[in-house]
Rosetta silent file (secondary structure, phi, psi, omega in degrees, C-alpha in Angstrom):
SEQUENCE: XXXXXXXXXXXXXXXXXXXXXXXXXXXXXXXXXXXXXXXXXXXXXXXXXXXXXXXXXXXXXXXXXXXXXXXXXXXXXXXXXXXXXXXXXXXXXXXXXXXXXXXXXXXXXXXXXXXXXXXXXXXXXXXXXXXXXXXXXXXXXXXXXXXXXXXXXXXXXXXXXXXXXXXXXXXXXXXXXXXXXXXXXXXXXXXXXXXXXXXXXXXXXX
SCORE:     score description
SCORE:     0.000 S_00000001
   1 L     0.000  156.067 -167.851    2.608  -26.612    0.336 S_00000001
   2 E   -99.711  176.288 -168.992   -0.232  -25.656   -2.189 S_00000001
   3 E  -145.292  152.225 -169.537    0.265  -22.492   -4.201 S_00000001
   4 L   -98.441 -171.721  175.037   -2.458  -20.049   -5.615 S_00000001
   5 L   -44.473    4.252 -173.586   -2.713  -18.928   -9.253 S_00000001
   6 L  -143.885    5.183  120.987    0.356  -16.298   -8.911 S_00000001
   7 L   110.335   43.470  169.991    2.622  -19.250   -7.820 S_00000001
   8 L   -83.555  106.788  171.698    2.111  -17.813   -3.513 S_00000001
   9 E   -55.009  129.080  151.501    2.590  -20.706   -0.707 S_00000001
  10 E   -75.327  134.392  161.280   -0.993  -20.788    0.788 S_00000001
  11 L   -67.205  124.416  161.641   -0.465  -21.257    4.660 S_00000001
  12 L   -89.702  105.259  177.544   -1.707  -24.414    5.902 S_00000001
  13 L  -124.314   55.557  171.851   -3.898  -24.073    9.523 S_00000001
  14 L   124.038  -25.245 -141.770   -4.992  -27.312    9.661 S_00000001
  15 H   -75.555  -51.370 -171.395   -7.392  -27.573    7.422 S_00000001
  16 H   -51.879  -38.996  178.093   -5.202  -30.552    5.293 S_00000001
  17 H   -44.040  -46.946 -119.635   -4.466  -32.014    9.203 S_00000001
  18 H  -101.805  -67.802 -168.872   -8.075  -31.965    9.657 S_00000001
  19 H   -44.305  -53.132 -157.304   -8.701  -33.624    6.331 S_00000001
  20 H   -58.761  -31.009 -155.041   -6.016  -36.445    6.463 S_00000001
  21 H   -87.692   -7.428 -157.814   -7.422  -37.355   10.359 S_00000001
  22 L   105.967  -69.585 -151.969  -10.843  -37.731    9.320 S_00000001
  23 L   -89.817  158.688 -114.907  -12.089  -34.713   11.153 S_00000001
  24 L  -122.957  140.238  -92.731  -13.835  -31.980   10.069 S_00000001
  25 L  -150.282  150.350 -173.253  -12.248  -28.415    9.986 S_00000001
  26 L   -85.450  136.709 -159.541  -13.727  -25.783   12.388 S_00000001
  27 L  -110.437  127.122  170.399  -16.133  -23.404    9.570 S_00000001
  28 L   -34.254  148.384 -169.310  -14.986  -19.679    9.926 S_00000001
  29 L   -84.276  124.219 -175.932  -17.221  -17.601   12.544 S_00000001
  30 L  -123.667   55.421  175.711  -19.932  -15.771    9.754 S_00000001
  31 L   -95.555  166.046 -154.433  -21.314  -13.287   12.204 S_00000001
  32 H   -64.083  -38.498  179.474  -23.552  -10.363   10.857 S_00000001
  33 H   -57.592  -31.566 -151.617  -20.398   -7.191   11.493 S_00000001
  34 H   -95.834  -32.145  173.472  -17.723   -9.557    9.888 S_00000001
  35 H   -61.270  -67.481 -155.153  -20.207  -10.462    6.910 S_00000001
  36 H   -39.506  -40.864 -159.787  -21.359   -6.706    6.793 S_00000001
  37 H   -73.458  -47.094  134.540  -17.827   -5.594    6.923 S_00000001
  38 H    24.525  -80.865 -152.175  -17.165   -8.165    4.171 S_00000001
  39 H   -81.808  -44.666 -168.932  -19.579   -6.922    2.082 S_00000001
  40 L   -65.984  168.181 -169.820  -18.820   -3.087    2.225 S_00000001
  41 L   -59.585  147.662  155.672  -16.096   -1.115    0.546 S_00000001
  42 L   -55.211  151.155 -179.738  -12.234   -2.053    2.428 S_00000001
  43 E  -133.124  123.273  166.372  -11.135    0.379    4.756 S_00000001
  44 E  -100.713  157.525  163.551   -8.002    1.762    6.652 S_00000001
  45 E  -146.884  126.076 -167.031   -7.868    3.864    9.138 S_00000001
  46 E  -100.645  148.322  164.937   -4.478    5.967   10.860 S_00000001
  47 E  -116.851  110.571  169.462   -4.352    7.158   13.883 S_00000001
  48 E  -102.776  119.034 -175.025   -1.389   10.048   14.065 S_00000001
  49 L  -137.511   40.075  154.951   -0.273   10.829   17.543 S_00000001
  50 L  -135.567  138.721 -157.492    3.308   11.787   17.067 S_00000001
  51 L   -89.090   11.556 -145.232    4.572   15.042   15.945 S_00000001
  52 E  -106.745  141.046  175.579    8.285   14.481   14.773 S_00000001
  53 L   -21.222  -59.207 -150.750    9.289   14.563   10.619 S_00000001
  54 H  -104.279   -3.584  146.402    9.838   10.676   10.554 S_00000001
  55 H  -115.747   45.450  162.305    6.471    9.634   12.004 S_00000001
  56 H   -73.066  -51.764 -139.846    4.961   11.949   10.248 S_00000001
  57 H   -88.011  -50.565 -167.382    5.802    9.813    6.489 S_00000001
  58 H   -28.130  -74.271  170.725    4.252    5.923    7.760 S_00000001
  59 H   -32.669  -69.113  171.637    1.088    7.186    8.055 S_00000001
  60 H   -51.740  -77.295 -160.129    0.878    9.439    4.982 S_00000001
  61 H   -57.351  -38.446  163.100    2.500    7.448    2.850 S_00000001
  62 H   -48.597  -63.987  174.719    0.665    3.932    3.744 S_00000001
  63 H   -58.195  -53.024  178.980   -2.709    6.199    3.427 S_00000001
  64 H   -54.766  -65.397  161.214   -1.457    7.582   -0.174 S_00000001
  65 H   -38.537  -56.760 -169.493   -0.863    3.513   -1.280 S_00000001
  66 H   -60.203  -58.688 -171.873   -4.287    2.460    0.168 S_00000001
  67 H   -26.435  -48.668 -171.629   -6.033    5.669   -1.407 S_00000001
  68 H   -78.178  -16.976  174.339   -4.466    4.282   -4.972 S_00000001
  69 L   -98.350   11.222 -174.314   -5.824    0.858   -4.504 S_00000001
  70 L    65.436   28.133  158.766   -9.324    2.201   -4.078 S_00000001
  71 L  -103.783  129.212  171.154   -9.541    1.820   -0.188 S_00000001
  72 E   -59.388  136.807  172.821  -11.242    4.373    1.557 S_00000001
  73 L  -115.201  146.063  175.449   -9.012    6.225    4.573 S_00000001
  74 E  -139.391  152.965 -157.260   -9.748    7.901    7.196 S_00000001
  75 E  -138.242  121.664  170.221   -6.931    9.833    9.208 S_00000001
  76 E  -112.709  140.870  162.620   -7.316   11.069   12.998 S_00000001
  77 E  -151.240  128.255  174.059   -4.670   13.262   14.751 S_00000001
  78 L   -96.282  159.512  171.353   -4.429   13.299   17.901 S_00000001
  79 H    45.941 -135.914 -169.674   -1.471   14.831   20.570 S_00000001
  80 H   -83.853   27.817 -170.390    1.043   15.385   18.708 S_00000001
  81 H  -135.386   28.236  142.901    0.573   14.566   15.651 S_00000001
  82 L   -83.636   -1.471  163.526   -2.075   17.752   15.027 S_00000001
  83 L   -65.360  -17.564 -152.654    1.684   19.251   14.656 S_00000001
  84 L   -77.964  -27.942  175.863    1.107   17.235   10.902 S_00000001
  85 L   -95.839    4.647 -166.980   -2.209   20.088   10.843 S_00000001
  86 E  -111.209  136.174 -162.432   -1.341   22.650   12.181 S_00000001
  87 L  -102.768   31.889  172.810   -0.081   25.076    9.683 S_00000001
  88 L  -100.285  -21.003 -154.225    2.091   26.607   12.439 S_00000001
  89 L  -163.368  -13.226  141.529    4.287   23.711   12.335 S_00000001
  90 H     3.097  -72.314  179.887    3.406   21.826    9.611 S_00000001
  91 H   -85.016   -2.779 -162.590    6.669   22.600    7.590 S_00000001
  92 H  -137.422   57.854  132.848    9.161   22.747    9.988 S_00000001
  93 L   -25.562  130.865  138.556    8.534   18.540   11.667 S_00000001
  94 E  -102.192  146.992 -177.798   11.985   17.830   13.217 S_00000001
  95 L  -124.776  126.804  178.984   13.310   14.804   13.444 S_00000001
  96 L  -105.521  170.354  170.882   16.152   14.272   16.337 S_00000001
  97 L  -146.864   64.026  134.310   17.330   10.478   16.850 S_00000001
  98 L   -46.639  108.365  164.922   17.244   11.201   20.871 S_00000001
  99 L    84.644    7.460 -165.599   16.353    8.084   22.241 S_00000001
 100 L  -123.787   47.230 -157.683   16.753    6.411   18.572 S_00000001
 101 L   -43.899  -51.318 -169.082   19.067    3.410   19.432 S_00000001
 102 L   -99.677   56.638 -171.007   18.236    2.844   15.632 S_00000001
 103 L  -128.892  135.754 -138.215   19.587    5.204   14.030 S_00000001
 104 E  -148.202  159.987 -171.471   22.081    5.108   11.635 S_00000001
 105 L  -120.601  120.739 -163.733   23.601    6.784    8.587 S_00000001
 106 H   -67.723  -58.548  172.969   23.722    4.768    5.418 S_00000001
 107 H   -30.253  -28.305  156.429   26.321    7.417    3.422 S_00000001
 108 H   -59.138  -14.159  167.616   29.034    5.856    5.897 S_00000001
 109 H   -85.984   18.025  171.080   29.332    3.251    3.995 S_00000001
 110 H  -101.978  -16.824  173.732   31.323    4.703    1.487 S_00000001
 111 L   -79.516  -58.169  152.158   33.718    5.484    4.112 S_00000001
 112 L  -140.039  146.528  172.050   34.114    1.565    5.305 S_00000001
 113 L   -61.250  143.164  175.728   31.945   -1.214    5.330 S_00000001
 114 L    98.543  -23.135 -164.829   29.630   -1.657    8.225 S_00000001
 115 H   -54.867  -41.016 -179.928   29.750    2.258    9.164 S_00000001
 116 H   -38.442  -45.084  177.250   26.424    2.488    7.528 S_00000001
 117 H  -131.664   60.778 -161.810   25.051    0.594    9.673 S_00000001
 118 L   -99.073  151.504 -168.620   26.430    1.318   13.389 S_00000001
 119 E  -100.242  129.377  161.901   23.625    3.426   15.612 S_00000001
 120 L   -21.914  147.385  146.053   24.474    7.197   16.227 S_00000001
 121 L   -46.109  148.063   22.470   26.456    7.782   19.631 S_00000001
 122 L    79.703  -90.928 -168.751   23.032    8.782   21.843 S_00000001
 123 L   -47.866  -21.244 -171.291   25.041   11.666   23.166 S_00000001
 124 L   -80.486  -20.186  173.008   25.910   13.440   20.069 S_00000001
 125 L   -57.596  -44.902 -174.443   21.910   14.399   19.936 S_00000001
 126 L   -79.016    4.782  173.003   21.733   16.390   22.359 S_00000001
 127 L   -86.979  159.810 -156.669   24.088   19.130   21.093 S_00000001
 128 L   -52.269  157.400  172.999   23.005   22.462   19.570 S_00000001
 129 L    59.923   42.298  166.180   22.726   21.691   15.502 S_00000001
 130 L  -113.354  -45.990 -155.262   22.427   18.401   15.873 S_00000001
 131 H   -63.417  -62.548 -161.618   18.352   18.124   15.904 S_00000001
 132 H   -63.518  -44.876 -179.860   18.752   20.940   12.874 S_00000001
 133 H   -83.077  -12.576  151.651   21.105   18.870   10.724 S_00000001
 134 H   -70.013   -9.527  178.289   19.275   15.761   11.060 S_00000001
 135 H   -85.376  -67.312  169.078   16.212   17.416   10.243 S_00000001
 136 H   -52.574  -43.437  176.150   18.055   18.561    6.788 S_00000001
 137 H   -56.743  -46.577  164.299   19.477   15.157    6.385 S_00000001
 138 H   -28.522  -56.429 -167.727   15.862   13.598    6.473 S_00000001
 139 H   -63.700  -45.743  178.361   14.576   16.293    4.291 S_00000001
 140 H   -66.240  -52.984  167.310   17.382   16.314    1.782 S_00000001
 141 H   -59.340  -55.020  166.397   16.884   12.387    1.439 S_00000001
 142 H   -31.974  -75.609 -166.243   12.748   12.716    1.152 S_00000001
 143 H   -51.917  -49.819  173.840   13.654   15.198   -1.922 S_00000001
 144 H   -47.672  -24.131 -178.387   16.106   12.701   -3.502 S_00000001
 145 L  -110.254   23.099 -168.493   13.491    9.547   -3.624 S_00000001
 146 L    29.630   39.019  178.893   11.200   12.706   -4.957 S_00000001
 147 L  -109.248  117.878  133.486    8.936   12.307   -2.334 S_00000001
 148 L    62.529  125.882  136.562    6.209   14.614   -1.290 S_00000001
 149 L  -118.695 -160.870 -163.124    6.351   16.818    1.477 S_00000001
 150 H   -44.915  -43.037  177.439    3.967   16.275    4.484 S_00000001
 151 H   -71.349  -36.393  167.827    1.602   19.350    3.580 S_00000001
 152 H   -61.380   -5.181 -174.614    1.936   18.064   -0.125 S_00000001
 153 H   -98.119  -23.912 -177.155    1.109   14.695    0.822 S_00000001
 154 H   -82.233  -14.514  172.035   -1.948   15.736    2.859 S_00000001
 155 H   -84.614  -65.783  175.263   -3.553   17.824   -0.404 S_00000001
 156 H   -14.275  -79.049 -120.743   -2.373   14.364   -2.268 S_00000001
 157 H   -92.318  -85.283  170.171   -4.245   12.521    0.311 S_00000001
 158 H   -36.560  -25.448 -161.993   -7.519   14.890    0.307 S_00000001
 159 H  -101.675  -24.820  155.885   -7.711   15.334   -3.401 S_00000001
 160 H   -48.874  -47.154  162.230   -8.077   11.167   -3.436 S_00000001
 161 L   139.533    4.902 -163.520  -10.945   11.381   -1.340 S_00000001
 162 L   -85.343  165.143  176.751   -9.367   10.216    2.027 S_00000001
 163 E  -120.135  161.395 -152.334  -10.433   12.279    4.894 S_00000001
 164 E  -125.986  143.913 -176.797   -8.447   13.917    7.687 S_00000001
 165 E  -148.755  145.165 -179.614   -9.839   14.649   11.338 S_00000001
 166 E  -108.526  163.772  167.835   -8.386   16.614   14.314 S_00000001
 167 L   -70.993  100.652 -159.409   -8.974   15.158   17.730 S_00000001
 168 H   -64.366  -60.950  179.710  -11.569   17.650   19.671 S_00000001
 169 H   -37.877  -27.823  144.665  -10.189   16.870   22.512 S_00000001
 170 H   -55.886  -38.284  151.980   -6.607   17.685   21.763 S_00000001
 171 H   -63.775  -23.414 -179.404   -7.625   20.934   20.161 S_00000001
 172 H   -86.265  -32.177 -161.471   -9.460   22.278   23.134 S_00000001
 173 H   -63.087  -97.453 -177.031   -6.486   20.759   25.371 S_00000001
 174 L   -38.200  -27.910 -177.670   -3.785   22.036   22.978 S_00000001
 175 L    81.121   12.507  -70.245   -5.708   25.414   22.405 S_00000001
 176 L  -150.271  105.466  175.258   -5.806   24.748   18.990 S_00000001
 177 L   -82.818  156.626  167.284   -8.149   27.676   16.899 S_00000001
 178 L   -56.814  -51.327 -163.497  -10.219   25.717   13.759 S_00000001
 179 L   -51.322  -78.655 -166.336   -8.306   28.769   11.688 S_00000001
 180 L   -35.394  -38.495 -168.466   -4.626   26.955   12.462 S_00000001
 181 E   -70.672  129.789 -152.895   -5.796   23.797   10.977 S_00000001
 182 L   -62.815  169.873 -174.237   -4.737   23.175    7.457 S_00000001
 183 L   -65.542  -43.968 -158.417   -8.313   23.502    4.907 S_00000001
 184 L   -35.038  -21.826 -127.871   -7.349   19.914    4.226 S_00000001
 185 L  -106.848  136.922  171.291   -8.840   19.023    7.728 S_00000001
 186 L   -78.750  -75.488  167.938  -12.800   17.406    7.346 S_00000001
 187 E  -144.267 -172.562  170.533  -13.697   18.124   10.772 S_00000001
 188 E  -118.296  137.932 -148.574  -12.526   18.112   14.160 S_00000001
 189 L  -167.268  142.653 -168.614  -14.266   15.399   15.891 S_00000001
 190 L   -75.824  139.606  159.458  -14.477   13.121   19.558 S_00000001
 191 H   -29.475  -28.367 -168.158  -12.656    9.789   19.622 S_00000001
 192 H   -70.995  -56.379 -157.227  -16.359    8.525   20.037 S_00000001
 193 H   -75.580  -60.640  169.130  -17.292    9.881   16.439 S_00000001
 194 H   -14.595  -69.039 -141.159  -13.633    8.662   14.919 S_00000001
 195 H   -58.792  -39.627  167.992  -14.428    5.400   16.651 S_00000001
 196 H   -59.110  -18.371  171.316  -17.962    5.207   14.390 S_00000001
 197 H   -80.518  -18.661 -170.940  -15.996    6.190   11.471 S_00000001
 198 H   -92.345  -29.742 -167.289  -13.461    3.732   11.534 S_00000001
 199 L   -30.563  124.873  176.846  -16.145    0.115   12.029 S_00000001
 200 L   103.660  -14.144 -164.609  -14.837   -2.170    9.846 S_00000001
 201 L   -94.254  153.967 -162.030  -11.643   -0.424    9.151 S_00000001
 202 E   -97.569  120.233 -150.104   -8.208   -2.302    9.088 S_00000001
 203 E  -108.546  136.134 -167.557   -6.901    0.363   12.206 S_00000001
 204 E  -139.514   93.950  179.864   -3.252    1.497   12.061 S_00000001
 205 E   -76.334  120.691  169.926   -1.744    3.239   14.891 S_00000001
 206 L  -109.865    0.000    0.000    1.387    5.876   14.412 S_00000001
């Protein structure tokens, strides 16, 4: 396998095949969006449409790494994941692990090996204080790796340059005043106008 300058297996897909048989290697498709896009600055773009503390961080955090590598972001939230914007609920994401086959508590494994990593009983979720102490157990971990939380990561995030959009449609739906939405928010804007914002952008659904 050939290797580039930082000592990286290049994937071979065909091209050597192609070479060895005689025949001549199919020349990448050079059409004018994929040049344009090309040429222009890289881009990501998140789409957040779930409301609960742990997909709240993908998103955010993935956008704070691009932001630092000098790709422009763009961030839409949609459904429920204008809870990430709403400065009614902002702060107080829950995270339950209802429905969360994979979810597991590493700190058991100071008790015996493997505990760490056997998935929660299911049933134990649904009981009062369970939702609330897994929400502090998230939180309490976040703070320990010093990391950010969601309204600090969204000033983070804004003060970089990336920009944040609510979903109109979700806000009219949802009932959603401009006034709720953190300042952080660029505008609130149609799926249409998102969809023109993102062309070009490498698109990352949470």
């Amino acid at each position: 396998m050939p290797l580039d300058a930082h000592g990286n297996i290049i994937p071979d897909f065909g091209t050597n095949a192609a070479r060895s048989s005689g025949a001549t290697p199919d020349t990448p498709s050079t059409s004018a969006a994929g040049a344009a896009a090309a040429a222009g600055p890289r881009k990501m773009a998140f789409i957040c449409s779930k409301g609960n503390l742990d997909m709240a961080y993908p998103a955010l955090i993935m956008a704070n790494a691009a932001l630092s590598e000098g790709i422009d972001v763009d961030i839409f939230f949609t459904f429920w994941g204008l809870d990430l914007v709403d400065v009614r609920t902002a702060d107080s994401l829950k995270f339950t692990f209802s429905g969360n086959t994979a979810m597991h508590m590493p700190e058991l494994e100071r008790l015996r090996g493997g505990l760490g990593t056997a998935s929660m009983p299911q049933a134990l979720a649904v009981l009062p204080g369970v939702t609330g102490f897994a929400t502090r157990m998230m939180k309490k971990q976040m703070a320990d790796l010093e990391i950010p939380t969601v309204r600090e990561m969204l000033e983070q995030i804004s003060a970089m340059g990336g920009k944040l959009w609510a979903c109109k449609l979700t806000v009219e739906m949802m009932k959603i005043k401009e006034a709720n939405l953190v300042s952080e928010i660029d505008a609130i804007i149609s799926a249409t106008d998102f969809i023109e914002k993102s062309a070009g952008a490498q698109i990352v659904f949470v």
